[in-house]
mmCIF file of C-alpha atoms in Angstrom:
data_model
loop_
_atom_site.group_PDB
_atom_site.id
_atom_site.type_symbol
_atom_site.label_atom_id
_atom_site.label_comp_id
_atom_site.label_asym_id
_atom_site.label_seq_id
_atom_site.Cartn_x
_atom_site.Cartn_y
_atom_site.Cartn_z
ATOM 1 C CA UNK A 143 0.000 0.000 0.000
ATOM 2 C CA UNK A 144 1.229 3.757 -0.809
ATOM 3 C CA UNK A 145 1.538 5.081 2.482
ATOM 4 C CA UNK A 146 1.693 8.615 1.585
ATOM 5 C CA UNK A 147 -1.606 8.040 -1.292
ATOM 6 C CA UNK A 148 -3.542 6.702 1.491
ATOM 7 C CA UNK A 149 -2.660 9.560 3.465
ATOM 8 C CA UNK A 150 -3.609 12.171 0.939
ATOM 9 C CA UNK A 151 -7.408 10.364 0.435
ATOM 10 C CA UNK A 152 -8.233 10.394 3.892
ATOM 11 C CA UNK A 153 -6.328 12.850 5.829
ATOM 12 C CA UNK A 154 -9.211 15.544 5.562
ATOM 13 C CA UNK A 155 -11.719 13.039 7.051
ATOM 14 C CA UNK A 156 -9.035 12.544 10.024
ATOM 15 C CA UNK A 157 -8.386 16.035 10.137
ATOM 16 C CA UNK A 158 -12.677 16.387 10.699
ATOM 17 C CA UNK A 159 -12.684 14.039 12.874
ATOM 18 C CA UNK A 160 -9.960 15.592 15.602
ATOM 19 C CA UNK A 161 -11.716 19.072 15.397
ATOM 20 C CA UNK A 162 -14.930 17.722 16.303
ATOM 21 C CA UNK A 163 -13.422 15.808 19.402
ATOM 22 C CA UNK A 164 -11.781 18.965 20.349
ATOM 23 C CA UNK A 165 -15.003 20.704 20.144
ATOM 24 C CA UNK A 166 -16.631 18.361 23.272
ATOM 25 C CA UNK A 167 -19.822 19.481 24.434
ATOM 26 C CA UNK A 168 -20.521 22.205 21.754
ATOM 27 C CA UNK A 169 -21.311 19.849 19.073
ATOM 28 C CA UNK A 170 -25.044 20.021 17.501
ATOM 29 C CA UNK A 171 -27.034 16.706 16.947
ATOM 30 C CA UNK A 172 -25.869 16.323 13.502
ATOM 31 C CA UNK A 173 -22.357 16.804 14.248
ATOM 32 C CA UNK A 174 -22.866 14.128 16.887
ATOM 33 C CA UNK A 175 -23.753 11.828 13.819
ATOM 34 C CA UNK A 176 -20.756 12.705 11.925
ATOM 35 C CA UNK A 177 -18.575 12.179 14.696
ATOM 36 C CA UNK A 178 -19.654 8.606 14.852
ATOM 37 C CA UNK A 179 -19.443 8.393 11.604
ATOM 38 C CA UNK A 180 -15.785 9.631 11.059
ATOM 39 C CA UNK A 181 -14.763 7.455 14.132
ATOM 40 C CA UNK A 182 -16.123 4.270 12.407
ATOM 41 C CA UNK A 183 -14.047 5.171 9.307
ATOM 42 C CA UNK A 184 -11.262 6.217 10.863
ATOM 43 C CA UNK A 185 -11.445 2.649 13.151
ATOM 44 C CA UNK A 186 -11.720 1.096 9.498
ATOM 45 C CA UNK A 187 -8.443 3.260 8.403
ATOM 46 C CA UNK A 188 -6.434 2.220 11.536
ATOM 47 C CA UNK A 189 -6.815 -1.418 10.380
ATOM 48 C CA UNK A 190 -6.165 -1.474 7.205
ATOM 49 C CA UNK A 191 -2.730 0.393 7.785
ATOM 50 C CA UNK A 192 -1.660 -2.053 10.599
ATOM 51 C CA UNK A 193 -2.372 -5.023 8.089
ATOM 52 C CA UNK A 194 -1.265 -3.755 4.855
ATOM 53 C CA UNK A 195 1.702 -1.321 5.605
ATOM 54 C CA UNK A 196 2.206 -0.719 9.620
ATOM 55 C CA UNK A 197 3.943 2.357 9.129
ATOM 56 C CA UNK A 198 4.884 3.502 13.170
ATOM 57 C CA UNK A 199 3.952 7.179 12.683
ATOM 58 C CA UNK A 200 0.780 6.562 10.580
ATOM 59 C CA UNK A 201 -0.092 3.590 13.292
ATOM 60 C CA UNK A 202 0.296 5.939 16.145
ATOM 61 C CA UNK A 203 -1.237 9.250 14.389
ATOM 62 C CA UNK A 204 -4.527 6.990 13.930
ATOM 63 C CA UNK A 205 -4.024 4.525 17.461
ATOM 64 C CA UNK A 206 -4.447 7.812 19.263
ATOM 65 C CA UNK A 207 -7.179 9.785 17.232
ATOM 66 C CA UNK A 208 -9.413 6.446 17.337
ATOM 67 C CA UNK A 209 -9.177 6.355 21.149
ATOM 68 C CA UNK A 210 -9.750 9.755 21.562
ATOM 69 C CA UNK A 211 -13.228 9.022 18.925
ATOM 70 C CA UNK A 212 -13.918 6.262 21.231
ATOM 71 C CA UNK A 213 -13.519 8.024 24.375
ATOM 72 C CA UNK A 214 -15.822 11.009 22.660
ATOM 73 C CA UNK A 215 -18.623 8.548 21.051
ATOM 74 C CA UNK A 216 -18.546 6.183 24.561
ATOM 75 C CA UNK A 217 -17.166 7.777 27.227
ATOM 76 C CA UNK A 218 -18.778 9.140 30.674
ATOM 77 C CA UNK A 219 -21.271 10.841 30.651
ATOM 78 C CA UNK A 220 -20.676 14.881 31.238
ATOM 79 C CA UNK A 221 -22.565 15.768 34.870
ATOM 80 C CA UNK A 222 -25.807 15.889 35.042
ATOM 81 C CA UNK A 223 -26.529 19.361 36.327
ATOM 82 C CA UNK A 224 -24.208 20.384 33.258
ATOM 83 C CA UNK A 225 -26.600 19.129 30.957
ATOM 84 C CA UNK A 226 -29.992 20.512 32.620
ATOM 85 C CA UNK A 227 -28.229 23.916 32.617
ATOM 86 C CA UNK A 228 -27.468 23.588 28.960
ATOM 87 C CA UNK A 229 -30.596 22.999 28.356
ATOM 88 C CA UNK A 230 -32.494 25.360 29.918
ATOM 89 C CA UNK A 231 -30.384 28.086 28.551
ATOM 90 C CA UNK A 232 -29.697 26.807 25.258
ATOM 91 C CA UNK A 233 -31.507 24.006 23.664
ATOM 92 C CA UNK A 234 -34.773 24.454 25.087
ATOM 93 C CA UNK A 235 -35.183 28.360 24.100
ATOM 94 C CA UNK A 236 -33.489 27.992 20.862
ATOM 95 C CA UNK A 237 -36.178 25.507 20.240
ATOM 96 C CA UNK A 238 -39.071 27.456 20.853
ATOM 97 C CA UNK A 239 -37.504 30.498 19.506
ATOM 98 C CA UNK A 240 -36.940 29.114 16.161
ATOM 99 C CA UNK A 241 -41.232 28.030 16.253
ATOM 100 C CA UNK A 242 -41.708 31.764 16.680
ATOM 101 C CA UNK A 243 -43.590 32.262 13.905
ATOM 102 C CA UNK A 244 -45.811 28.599 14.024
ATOM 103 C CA UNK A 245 -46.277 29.063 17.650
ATOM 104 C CA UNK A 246 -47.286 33.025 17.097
ATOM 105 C CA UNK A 247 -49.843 31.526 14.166
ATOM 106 C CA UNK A 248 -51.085 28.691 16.467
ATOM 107 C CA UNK A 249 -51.712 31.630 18.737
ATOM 108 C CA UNK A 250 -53.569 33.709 16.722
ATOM 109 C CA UNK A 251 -55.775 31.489 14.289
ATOM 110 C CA UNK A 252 -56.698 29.702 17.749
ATOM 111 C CA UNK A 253 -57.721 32.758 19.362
ATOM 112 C CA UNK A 254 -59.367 34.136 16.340
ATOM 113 C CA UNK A 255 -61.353 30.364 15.643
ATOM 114 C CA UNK A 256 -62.323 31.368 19.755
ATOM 115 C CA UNK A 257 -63.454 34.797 19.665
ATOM 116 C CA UNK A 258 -65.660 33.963 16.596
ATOM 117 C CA UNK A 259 -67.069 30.665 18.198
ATOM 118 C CA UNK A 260 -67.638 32.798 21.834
ATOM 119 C CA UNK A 261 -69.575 35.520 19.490
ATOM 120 C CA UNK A 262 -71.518 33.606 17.506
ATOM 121 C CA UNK A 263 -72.762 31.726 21.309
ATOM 122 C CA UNK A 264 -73.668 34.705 23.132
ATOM 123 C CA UNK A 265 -75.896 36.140 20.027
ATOM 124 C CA UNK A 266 -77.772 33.144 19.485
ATOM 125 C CA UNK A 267 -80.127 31.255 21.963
ATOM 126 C CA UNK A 268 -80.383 28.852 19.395
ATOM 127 C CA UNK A 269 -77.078 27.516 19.993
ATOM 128 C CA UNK A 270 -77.257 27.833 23.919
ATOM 129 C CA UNK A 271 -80.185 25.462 23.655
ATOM 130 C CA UNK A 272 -78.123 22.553 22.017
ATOM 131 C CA UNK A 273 -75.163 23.170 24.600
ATOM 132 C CA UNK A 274 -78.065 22.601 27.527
ATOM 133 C CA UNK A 275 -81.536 23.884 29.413
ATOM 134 C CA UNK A 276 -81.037 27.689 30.947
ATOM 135 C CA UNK A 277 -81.075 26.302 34.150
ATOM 136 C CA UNK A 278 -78.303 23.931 33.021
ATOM 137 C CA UNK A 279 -76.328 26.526 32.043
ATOM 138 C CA UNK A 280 -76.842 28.852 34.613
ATOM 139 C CA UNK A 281 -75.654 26.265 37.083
ATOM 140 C CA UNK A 282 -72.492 26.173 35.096
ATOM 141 C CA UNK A 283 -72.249 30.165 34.787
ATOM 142 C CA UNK A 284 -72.580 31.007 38.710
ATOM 143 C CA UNK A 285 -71.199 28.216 40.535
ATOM 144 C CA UNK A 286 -69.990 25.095 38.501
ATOM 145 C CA UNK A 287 -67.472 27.238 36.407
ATOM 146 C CA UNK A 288 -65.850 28.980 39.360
ATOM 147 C CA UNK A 289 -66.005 25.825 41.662
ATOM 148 C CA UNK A 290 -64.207 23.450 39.252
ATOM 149 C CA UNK A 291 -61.175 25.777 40.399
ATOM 150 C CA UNK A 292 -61.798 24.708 44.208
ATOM 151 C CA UNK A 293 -63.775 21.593 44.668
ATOM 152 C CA UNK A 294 -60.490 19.661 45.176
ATOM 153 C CA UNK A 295 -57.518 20.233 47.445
ATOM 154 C CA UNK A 296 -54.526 22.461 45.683
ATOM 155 C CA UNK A 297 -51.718 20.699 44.973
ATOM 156 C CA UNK A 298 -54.279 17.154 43.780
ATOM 157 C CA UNK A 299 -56.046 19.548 41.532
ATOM 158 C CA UNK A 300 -52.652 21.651 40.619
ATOM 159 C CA UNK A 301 -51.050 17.676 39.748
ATOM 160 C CA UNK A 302 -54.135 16.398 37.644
ATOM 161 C CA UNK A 303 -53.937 20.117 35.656
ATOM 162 C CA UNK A 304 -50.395 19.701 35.480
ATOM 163 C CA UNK A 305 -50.583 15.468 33.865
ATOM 164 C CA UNK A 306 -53.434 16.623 31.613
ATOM 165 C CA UNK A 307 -51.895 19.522 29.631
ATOM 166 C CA UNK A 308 -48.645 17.861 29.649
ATOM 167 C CA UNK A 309 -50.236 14.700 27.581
ATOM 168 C CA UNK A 310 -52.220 17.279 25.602
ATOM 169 C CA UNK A 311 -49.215 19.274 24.894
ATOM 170 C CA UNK A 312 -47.316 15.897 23.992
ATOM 171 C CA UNK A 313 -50.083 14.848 22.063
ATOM 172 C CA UNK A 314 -50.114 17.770 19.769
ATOM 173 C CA UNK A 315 -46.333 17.725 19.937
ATOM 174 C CA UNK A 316 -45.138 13.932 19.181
ATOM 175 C CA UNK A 317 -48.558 13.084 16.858
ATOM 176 C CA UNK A 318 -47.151 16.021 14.344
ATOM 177 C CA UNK A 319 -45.619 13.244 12.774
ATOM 178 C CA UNK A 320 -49.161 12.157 11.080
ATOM 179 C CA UNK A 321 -49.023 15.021 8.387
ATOM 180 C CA UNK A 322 -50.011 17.303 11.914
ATOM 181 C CA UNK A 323 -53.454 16.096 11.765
ATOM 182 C CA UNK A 324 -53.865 15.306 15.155
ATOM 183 C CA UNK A 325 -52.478 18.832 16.211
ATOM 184 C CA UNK A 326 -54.786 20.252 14.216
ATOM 185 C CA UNK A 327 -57.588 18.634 16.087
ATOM 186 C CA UNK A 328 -56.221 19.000 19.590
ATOM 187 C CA UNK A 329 -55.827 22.492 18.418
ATOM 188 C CA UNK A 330 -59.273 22.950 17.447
ATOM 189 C CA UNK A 331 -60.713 20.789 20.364
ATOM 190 C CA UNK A 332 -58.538 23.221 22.627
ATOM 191 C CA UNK A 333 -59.829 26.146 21.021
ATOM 192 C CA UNK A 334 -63.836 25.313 20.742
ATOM 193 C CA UNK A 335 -63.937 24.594 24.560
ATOM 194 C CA UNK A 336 -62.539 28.070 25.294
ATOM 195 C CA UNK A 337 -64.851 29.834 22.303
ATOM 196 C CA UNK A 338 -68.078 27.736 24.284
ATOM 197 C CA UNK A 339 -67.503 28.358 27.997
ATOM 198 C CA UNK A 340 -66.529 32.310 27.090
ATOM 199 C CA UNK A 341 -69.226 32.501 24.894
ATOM 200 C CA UNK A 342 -72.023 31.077 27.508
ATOM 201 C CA UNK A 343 -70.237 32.930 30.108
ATOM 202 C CA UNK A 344 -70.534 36.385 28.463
ATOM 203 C CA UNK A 345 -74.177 35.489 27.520
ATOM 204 C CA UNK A 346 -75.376 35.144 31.215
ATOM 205 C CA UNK A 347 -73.513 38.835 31.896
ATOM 206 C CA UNK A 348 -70.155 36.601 34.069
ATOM 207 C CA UNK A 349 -67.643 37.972 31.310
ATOM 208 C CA UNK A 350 -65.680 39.214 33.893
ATOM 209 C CA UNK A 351 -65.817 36.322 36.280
ATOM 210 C CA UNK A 352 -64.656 34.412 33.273
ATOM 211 C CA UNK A 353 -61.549 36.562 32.276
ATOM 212 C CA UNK A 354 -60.830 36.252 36.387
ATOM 213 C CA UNK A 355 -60.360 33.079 36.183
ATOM 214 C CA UNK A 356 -58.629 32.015 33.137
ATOM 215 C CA UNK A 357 -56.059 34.693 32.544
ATOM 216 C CA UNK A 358 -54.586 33.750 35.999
ATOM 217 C CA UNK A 359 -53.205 30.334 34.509
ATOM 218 C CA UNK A 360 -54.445 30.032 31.129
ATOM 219 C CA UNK A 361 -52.076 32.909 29.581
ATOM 220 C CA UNK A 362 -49.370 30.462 30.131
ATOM 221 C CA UNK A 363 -50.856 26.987 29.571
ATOM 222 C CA UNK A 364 -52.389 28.441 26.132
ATOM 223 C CA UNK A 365 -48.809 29.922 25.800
ATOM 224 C CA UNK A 366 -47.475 25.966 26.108
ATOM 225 C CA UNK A 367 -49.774 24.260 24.677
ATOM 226 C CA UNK A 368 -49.459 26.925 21.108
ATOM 227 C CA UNK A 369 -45.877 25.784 21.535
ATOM 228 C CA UNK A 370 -46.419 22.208 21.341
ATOM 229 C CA UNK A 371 -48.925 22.818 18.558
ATOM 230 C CA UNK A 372 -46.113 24.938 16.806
ATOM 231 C CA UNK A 373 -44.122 21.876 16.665
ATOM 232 C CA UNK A 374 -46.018 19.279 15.849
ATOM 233 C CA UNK A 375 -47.451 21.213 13.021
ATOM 234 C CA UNK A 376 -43.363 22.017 11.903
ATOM 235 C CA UNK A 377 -42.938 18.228 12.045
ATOM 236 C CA UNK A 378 -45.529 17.393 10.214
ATOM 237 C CA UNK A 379 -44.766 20.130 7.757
ATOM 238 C CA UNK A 380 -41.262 19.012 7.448
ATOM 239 C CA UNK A 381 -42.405 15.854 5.663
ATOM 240 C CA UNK A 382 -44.153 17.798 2.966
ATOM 241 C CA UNK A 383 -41.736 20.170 2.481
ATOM 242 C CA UNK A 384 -37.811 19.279 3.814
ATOM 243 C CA UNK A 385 -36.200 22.160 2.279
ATOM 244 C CA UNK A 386 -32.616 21.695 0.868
ATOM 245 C CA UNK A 387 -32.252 19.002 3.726
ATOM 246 C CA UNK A 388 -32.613 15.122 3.366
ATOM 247 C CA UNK A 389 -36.291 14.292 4.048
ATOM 248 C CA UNK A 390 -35.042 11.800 6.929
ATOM 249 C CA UNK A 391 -32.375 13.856 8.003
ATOM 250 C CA UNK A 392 -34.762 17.167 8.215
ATOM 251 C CA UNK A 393 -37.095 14.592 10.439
ATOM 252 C CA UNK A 394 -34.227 13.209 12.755
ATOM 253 C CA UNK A 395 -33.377 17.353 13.318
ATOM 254 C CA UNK A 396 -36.603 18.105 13.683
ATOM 255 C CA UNK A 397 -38.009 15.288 15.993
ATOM 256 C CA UNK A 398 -34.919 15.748 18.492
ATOM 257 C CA UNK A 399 -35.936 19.587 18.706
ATOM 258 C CA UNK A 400 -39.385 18.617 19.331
ATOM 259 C CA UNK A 401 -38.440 16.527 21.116
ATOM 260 C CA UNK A 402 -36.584 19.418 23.227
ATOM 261 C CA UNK A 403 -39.582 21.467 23.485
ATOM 262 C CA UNK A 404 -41.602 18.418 24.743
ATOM 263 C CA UNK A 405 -38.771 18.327 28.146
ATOM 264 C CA UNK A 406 -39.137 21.502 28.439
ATOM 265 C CA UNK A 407 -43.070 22.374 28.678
ATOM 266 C CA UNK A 408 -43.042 19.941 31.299
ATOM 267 C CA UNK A 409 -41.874 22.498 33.592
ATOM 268 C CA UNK A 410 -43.861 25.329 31.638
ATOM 269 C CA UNK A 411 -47.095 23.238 32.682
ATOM 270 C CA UNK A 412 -46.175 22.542 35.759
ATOM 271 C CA UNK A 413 -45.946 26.257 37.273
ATOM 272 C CA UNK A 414 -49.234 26.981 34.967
ATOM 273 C CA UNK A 415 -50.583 23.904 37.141
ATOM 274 C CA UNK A 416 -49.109 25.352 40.289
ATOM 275 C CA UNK A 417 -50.760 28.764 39.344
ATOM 276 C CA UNK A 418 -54.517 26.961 38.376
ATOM 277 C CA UNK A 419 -54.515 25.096 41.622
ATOM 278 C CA UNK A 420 -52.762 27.735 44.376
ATOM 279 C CA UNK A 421 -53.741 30.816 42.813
ATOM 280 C CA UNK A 422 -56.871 30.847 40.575
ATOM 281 C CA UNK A 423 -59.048 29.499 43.299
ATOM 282 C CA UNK A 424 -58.067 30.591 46.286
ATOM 283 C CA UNK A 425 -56.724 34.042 45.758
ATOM 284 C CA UNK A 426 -59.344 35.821 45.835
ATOM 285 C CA UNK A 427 -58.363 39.584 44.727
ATOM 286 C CA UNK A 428 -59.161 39.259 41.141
ATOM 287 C CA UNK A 429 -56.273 42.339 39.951
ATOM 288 C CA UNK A 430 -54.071 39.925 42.312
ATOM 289 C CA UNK A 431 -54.489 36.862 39.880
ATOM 290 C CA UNK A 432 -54.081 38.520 36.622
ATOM 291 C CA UNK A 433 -51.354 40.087 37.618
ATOM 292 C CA UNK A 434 -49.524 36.707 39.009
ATOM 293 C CA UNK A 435 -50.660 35.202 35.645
ATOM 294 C CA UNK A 436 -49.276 38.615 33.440
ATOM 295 C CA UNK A 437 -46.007 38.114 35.519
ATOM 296 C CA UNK A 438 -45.842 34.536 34.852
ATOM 297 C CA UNK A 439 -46.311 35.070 30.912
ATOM 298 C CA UNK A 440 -44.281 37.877 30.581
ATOM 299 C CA UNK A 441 -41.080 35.561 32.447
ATOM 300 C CA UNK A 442 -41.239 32.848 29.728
ATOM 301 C CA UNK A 443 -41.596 34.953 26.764
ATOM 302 C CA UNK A 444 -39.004 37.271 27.731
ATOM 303 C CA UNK A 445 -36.974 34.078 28.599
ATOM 304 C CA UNK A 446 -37.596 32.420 24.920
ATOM 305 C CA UNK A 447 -36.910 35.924 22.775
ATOM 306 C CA UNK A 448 -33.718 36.862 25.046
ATOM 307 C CA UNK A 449 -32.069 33.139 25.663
ATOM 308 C CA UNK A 450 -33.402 31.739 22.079
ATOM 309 C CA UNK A 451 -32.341 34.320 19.837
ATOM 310 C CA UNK A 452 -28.931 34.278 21.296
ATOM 311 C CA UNK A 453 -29.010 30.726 21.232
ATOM 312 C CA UNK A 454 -30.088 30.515 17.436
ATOM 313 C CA UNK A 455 -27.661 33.207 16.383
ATOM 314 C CA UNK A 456 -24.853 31.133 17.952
ATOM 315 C CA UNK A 457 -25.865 28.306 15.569
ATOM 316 C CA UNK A 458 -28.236 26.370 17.988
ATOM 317 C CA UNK A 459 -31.303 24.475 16.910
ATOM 318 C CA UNK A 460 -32.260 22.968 19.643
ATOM 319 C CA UNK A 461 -31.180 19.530 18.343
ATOM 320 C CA UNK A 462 -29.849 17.032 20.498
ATOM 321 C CA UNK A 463 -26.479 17.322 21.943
ATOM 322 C CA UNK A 464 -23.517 15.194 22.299
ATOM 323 C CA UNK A 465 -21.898 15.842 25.568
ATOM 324 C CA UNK A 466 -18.457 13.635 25.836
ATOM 325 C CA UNK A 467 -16.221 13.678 28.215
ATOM 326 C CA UNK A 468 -13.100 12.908 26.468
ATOM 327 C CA UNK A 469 -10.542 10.640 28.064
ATOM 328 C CA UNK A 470 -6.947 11.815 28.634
ATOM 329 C CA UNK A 471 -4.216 10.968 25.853
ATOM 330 C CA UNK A 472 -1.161 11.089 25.925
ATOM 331 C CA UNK A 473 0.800 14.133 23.713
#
């Protein structure tokens, strides 16, 4: 074997490989694949020098980069409170950030489907009658509305809230995958049940008692749950339309972001839980609630636009990271 032709072919894959392993934790998800990928090669490389022409230097040169590949592809795990803080500051904003403009027309075609759905309720008794009798829904307008919020103890009724629009949420999310059909109808379920009560609400003259109660939590669970929305429909989208990428490589990028957005309305949903089931109830100065809910709201956008756009204009996705710790070599 020419030593130095075999050297010349491949030396710019070795070259690749060594900067990604000096690059350690900052390495996106599809770098993470071509790391692996360069190691295999370069594993391949190693033994077909040591059989054909076991040149020392050559031998060594490739010896150490494949154990430093190994280390990188197999090695310990980097702490764990390492990786939640990268997360929360990078992947999971970047993630959202880059939905901006599905989540902000989740947002608005939802509201819009709501407003119309809550108008067309309150100016015809028509409808009213197929939802239920007047005394039916006068039950539900002064007391069964506001006691849902109360009839169980705070932190049961804050966990149930919390389960529920976290498998909502990852409904919309995951399900993208089916064209976004099912987001669109978790969407559109979401978004009818908010046009009804508002509508009925307003109709019996408890507008206000409605607004009360929903801004106090729902401005950030409808926040979360437009997110998830945003990327299911993006994933579903993605297989229609993959741009310059790979179909199945635009999925695999895709899916791990949603699938970063996913970990990280968890905790979204579960201070909107904590703020239905300690606050929307039980507070009972209605300027007091909105504002906990405005305060709440305002945190997590300003979090996504400030954290996510510097994220994104660093180069993050919110794909999936590799975080090696690489083994010591020796010089």
């Amino acid at each position: 074997m020419d030593v130095d032709a075999y050297v010349a072919a491949h030396n710019a894959e070795w070259l690749r490989l060594e900067r990604l392993i000096n690059r350690g934790r900052r390495l996106t998800g599809a770098e993470a694949d071509e790391l692996v990928d360069l190691y295999q090669r370069t594993a391949t490389h190693l033994s077909v020098v040591r059989s054909s022409s076991p040149d020392p230097q050559l031998v060594g040169r490739l010896s150490s980069l494949v154990a430093r590949g190994r280390a990188a592809v197999g090695g310990a795990q980097a702490p764990l409170w390492r990786d939640v803080t990268r997360f929360a500051t990078v992947s999971f904003p970047a993630a959202a950030y880059r939905m901006r403009w599905w989540w902000l027309g989740s947002a608005v075609l939802g509201n819009l489907l709501s407003l119309a759905l809550a108008i067309w309720v309150v100016h015809n008794p028509d409808v009213q009658a197929t939802i239920g009798t007047p005394a039916e829904i006068r039950e539900l307008v002064e007391h069964d509305f506001a006691n849902y919020y109360t009839e169980h103890s705070a932190s049961s009724f804050a966990f149930k809230v919390w389960i529920n629009n976290a498998w909502v949420s990852a409904t919309a999310l995951i399900f993208g995958i089916l064209l976004g059909i099912p987001t669109v109808y978790v969407l559109l379920l979401n978004q009818v049940n908010l046009g009804i009560s508002g509508g009925l609400m307003f109709a019996y003259g408890k507008g206000s008692v409605f607004f009360g109660l929903i801004l106090p939590h729902g401005l950030l669970e409808l926040t979360a749950v437009y997110l998830a929305c945003a990327g299911g429909l993006k994933l579903g989208w993605t297989i229609v339309d993959p741009g310059p990428r790979r179909r199945g490589q635009a999925l695999a990028e895709e899916g791990r972001a949603a699938v970063s957005i996913a970990l990280g309305l968890i905790g979204v949903l579960l201070v909107s839980g904590l703020i239905e089931g300690f606050v929307t109830g039980w507070v009972h100065i209605t300027w007091l609630r909105i504002t906990i809910g405005v305060i709440a709201e305002a945190a997590f956008l300003a979090y996504v636009i400030v954290l996510g756009r510097r994220a994104v204009r660093q180069g993050q996705t919110g794909d999936t990271d590799l975080h090696p710790d690489l083994a010591p070599v020796s010089a």
